Amino acid sequence: MAEHILEQELEGRSLWADARSRFLSNKAAMISVVLLTLVVIFAMFGEYFSEFDNETIDWDVLGNVKEVGRPSLQNGHFFGFDENGRDLYNRVVQGSRISLAVGIVGAVIAVLVGTLYGATAGFIGGRTDSIMMRLVDIFMSIPYMFVLILLLVVAGRSITMIFVGIGLTAWLDMSRIVRGQTLSIKNREYVEAAVAIGVPTWRIILRHIVPNLLGVVVVYATLLVPTMILTESFISFLGLGVQEPLTSWGALISEGVKSMNYGTLWQLLFPLFFFVVTIFCFFFIGDGLRDALDPKDR
């Protein structure tokens, strides 16, 4: 009986069970999870609650958007019109979908490339490690925004290039973090045992090194997504992001700023609201995961 109780206590104090308990007790993180879930649902299914689409132009409101195009629940234009007479609600839905996709896909690319690169450099060590990390230092000395803008100008503005460009310019910090963690893991007993019995290097990295970096990778990924969204929004704000008829939060905010002089403030407030809420939610979730997985707090 005593052994059974002791076994339950030990199981309850496992790494992931303890981390889950800590994360669930973080009110800011849990509220952020709920709000972010609502934003994702809005982006995925919001268009089904409107009878309009994001491309059709209402010619009756052109030239009088300030008066006719105000937000209204009666006529079905929940967020009003933009300056071109298009339904702003559906534009925000589409912008949310694209901005979230860019943030998540860009973060996934950065995490995959950075994790594999940093784990390989840290585990192999020696001259290979020095060369790989010096390349990272050289790449980090080049302004990534300049590289991203140049890539979009040369290769053309498209969703695919935005995904690839943002992801491949954000993996450098991830590689340095993973490399430092790998140096502390590579001398563990189970890694040395795998080396002693002749397990291939690539299998040790994938089976023993990367899984033990999961906590650090997850935390950094949640903090990387808002950075990706901010980068995409900045690019779109400059007019180098998604092209019409597609849109994103950055493009909508840019259009809203231009229309402020005409008294149509709602064109800025609605996309800005979703943008700010999403950014803060990801940051709070990242802080919650960091606190939950921090071994010094246990």
mmCIF file with all atom_site columns, C-alpha atoms in Angstrom, residues 2-84:
data_model
loop_
_atom_site.group_PDB
_atom_site.id
_atom_site.type_symbol
_atom_site.label_atom_id
_atom_site.label_alt_id
_atom_site.label_comp_id
_atom_site.label_asym_id
_atom_site.label_entity_id
_atom_site.label_seq_id
_atom_site.pdbx_PDB_ins_code
_atom_site.Cartn_x
_atom_site.Cartn_y
_atom_site.Cartn_z
_atom_site.occupancy
_atom_site.B_iso_or_equiv
_atom_site.pdbx_formal_charge
_atom_site.auth_seq_id
_atom_site.auth_comp_id
_atom_site.auth_asym_id
_atom_site.auth_atom_id
_atom_site.pdbx_PDB_model_num
ATOM 1  C CA . ALA A 1 2  ? 2.779   2.392  0.965   1.00 0.00 ? 2  ALA A CA 1
ATOM 2  C CA . GLU A 1 3  ? 4.674   1.565  -2.206  1.00 0.00 ? 3  GLU A CA 1
ATOM 3  C CA . HIS A 1 4  ? 1.549   2.287  -4.277  1.00 0.00 ? 4  HIS A CA 1
ATOM 4  C CA . ILE A 1 5  ? 1.094   5.697  -2.613  1.00 0.00 ? 5  ILE A CA 1
ATOM 5  C CA . LEU A 1 6  ? 4.774   6.514  -3.107  1.00 0.00 ? 6  LEU A CA 1
ATOM 6  C CA . GLU A 1 7  ? 4.524   5.519  -6.774  1.00 0.00 ? 7  GLU A CA 1
ATOM 7  C CA . GLN A 1 8  ? 1.506   7.820  -7.253  1.00 0.00 ? 8  GLN A CA 1
ATOM 8  C CA . GLU A 1 9  ? 3.354   10.727 -5.618  1.00 0.00 ? 9  GLU A CA 1
ATOM 9  C CA . LEU A 1 10 ? 6.379   10.195 -7.817  1.00 0.00 ? 10 LEU A CA 1
ATOM 10 C CA . GLU A 1 11 ? 4.166   10.006 -10.884 1.00 0.00 ? 11 GLU A CA 1
ATOM 11 C CA . GLY A 1 12 ? 2.353   13.197 -9.886  1.00 0.00 ? 12 GLY A CA 1
ATOM 12 C CA . ARG A 1 13 ? 5.666   15.042 -9.597  1.00 0.00 ? 13 ARG A CA 1
ATOM 13 C CA . SER A 1 14 ? 6.817   14.127 -13.098 1.00 0.00 ? 14 SER A CA 1
ATOM 14 C CA . LEU A 1 15 ? 8.154   16.881 -15.342 1.00 0.00 ? 15 LEU A CA 1
ATOM 15 C CA . TRP A 1 16 ? 5.178   17.304 -17.654 1.00 0.00 ? 16 TRP A CA 1
ATOM 16 C CA . ALA A 1 17 ? 2.534   16.784 -14.962 1.00 0.00 ? 17 ALA A CA 1
ATOM 17 C CA . ASP A 1 18 ? 4.169   19.436 -12.799 1.00 0.00 ? 18 ASP A CA 1
ATOM 18 C CA . ALA A 1 19 ? 4.538   21.790 -15.776 1.00 0.00 ? 19 ALA A CA 1
ATOM 19 C CA . ARG A 1 20 ? 0.899   21.300 -16.749 1.00 0.00 ? 20 ARG A CA 1
ATOM 20 C CA . SER A 1 21 ? -0.234  22.076 -13.200 1.00 0.00 ? 21 SER A CA 1
ATOM 21 C CA . ARG A 1 22 ? 1.856   25.239 -13.112 1.00 0.00 ? 22 ARG A CA 1
ATOM 22 C CA . PHE A 1 23 ? 0.619   26.398 -16.491 1.00 0.00 ? 23 PHE A CA 1
ATOM 23 C CA . LEU A 1 24 ? -3.050  25.797 -15.651 1.00 0.00 ? 24 LEU A CA 1
ATOM 24 C CA . SER A 1 25 ? -2.645  27.821 -12.457 1.00 0.00 ? 25 SER A CA 1
ATOM 25 C CA . ASN A 1 26 ? -1.312  30.823 -14.415 1.00 0.00 ? 26 ASN A CA 1
ATOM 26 C CA . LYS A 1 27 ? -4.406  33.018 -14.857 1.00 0.00 ? 27 LYS A CA 1
ATOM 27 C CA . ALA A 1 28 ? -2.881  35.341 -17.440 1.00 0.00 ? 28 ALA A CA 1
ATOM 28 C CA . ALA A 1 29 ? -1.778  32.401 -19.589 1.00 0.00 ? 29 ALA A CA 1
ATOM 29 C CA . MET A 1 30 ? -5.157  30.647 -19.366 1.00 0.00 ? 30 MET A CA 1
ATOM 30 C CA . ILE A 1 31 ? -7.076  33.818 -20.242 1.00 0.00 ? 31 ILE A CA 1
ATOM 31 C CA . SER A 1 32 ? -4.701  34.268 -23.182 1.00 0.00 ? 32 SER A CA 1
ATOM 32 C CA . VAL A 1 33 ? -5.375  30.693 -24.327 1.00 0.00 ? 33 VAL A CA 1
ATOM 33 C CA . VAL A 1 34 ? -9.123  31.367 -24.300 1.00 0.00 ? 34 VAL A CA 1
ATOM 34 C CA . LEU A 1 35 ? -8.793  34.672 -26.166 1.00 0.00 ? 35 LEU A CA 1
ATOM 35 C CA . LEU A 1 36 ? -6.381  33.206 -28.711 1.00 0.00 ? 36 LEU A CA 1
ATOM 36 C CA . THR A 1 37 ? -8.756  30.294 -29.281 1.00 0.00 ? 37 THR A CA 1
ATOM 37 C CA . LEU A 1 38 ? -11.555 32.774 -29.988 1.00 0.00 ? 38 LEU A CA 1
ATOM 38 C CA . VAL A 1 39 ? -9.332  34.662 -32.454 1.00 0.00 ? 39 VAL A CA 1
ATOM 39 C CA . VAL A 1 40 ? -8.475  31.408 -34.253 1.00 0.00 ? 40 VAL A CA 1
ATOM 40 C CA . ILE A 1 41 ? -12.164 30.428 -34.409 1.00 0.00 ? 41 ILE A CA 1
ATOM 41 C CA . PHE A 1 42 ? -12.942 33.894 -35.782 1.00 0.00 ? 42 PHE A CA 1
ATOM 42 C CA . ALA A 1 43 ? -10.257 33.516 -38.450 1.00 0.00 ? 43 ALA A CA 1
ATOM 43 C CA . MET A 1 44 ? -11.398 30.028 -39.468 1.00 0.00 ? 44 MET A CA 1
ATOM 44 C CA . PHE A 1 45 ? -15.174 30.318 -39.313 1.00 0.00 ? 45 PHE A CA 1
ATOM 45 C CA . GLY A 1 46 ? -15.922 34.049 -39.143 1.00 0.00 ? 46 GLY A CA 1
ATOM 46 C CA . GLU A 1 47 ? -16.895 34.274 -42.792 1.00 0.00 ? 47 GLU A CA 1
ATOM 47 C CA . TYR A 1 48 ? -19.852 31.930 -42.239 1.00 0.00 ? 48 TYR A CA 1
ATOM 48 C CA . PHE A 1 49 ? -21.561 34.516 -40.021 1.00 0.00 ? 49 PHE A CA 1
ATOM 49 C CA . SER A 1 50 ? -21.708 37.121 -42.795 1.00 0.00 ? 50 SER A CA 1
ATOM 50 C CA . GLU A 1 51 ? -23.733 37.188 -45.994 1.00 0.00 ? 51 GLU A CA 1
ATOM 51 C CA . PHE A 1 52 ? -21.057 39.232 -47.771 1.00 0.00 ? 52 PHE A CA 1
ATOM 52 C CA . ASP A 1 53 ? -17.532 38.436 -48.944 1.00 0.00 ? 53 ASP A CA 1
ATOM 53 C CA . ASN A 1 54 ? -14.233 40.283 -48.800 1.00 0.00 ? 54 ASN A CA 1
ATOM 54 C CA . GLU A 1 55 ? -13.985 41.252 -52.486 1.00 0.00 ? 55 GLU A CA 1
ATOM 55 C CA . THR A 1 56 ? -17.427 42.471 -53.577 1.00 0.00 ? 56 THR A CA 1
ATOM 56 C CA . ILE A 1 57 ? -17.600 46.264 -53.858 1.00 0.00 ? 57 ILE A CA 1
ATOM 57 C CA . ASP A 1 58 ? -20.766 48.057 -52.769 1.00 0.00 ? 58 ASP A CA 1
ATOM 58 C CA . TRP A 1 59 ? -20.913 50.879 -55.301 1.00 0.00 ? 59 TRP A CA 1
ATOM 59 C CA . ASP A 1 60 ? -23.656 52.645 -53.355 1.00 0.00 ? 60 ASP A CA 1
ATOM 60 C CA . VAL A 1 61 ? -21.342 53.559 -50.491 1.00 0.00 ? 61 VAL A CA 1
ATOM 61 C CA . LEU A 1 62 ? -18.358 54.741 -52.530 1.00 0.00 ? 62 LEU A CA 1
ATOM 62 C CA . GLY A 1 63 ? -17.769 58.435 -51.915 1.00 0.00 ? 63 GLY A CA 1
ATOM 63 C CA . ASN A 1 64 ? -19.845 58.354 -48.741 1.00 0.00 ? 64 ASN A CA 1
ATOM 64 C CA . VAL A 1 65 ? -18.124 55.695 -46.647 1.00 0.00 ? 65 VAL A CA 1
ATOM 65 C CA . LYS A 1 66 ? -18.042 57.947 -43.580 1.00 0.00 ? 66 LYS A CA 1
ATOM 66 C CA . GLU A 1 67 ? -21.832 58.098 -43.312 1.00 0.00 ? 67 GLU A CA 1
ATOM 67 C CA . VAL A 1 68 ? -23.121 54.960 -45.044 1.00 0.00 ? 68 VAL A CA 1
ATOM 68 C CA . GLY A 1 69 ? -20.287 52.572 -44.245 1.00 0.00 ? 69 GLY A CA 1
ATOM 69 C CA . ARG A 1 70 ? -20.331 52.768 -40.468 1.00 0.00 ? 70 ARG A CA 1
ATOM 70 C CA . PRO A 1 71 ? -20.425 49.495 -38.484 1.00 0.00 ? 71 PRO A CA 1
ATOM 71 C CA . SER A 1 72 ? -23.997 48.237 -38.163 1.00 0.00 ? 72 SER A CA 1
ATOM 72 C CA . LEU A 1 73 ? -25.632 45.014 -37.029 1.00 0.00 ? 73 LEU A CA 1
ATOM 73 C CA . GLN A 1 74 ? -28.820 45.793 -38.926 1.00 0.00 ? 74 GLN A CA 1
ATOM 74 C CA . ASN A 1 75 ? -27.424 45.717 -42.451 1.00 0.00 ? 75 ASN A CA 1
ATOM 75 C CA . GLY A 1 76 ? -25.020 42.844 -41.745 1.00 0.00 ? 76 GLY A CA 1
ATOM 76 C CA . HIS A 1 77 ? -21.840 44.929 -42.142 1.00 0.00 ? 77 HIS A CA 1
ATOM 77 C CA . PHE A 1 78 ? -20.598 44.322 -38.611 1.00 0.00 ? 78 PHE A CA 1
ATOM 78 C CA . PHE A 1 79 ? -17.350 46.271 -39.034 1.00 0.00 ? 79 PHE A CA 1
ATOM 79 C CA . GLY A 1 80 ? -18.593 48.668 -41.714 1.00 0.00 ? 80 GLY A CA 1
ATOM 80 C CA . PHE A 1 81 ? -16.923 49.216 -45.111 1.00 0.00 ? 81 PHE A CA 1
ATOM 81 C CA . ASP A 1 82 ? -13.415 50.147 -46.139 1.00 0.00 ? 82 ASP A CA 1
ATOM 82 C CA . GLU A 1 83 ? -12.681 53.119 -48.410 1.00 0.00 ? 83 GLU A CA 1
ATOM 83 C CA . ASN A 1 84 ? -13.266 50.930 -51.475 1.00 0.00 ? 84 ASN A CA 1
#
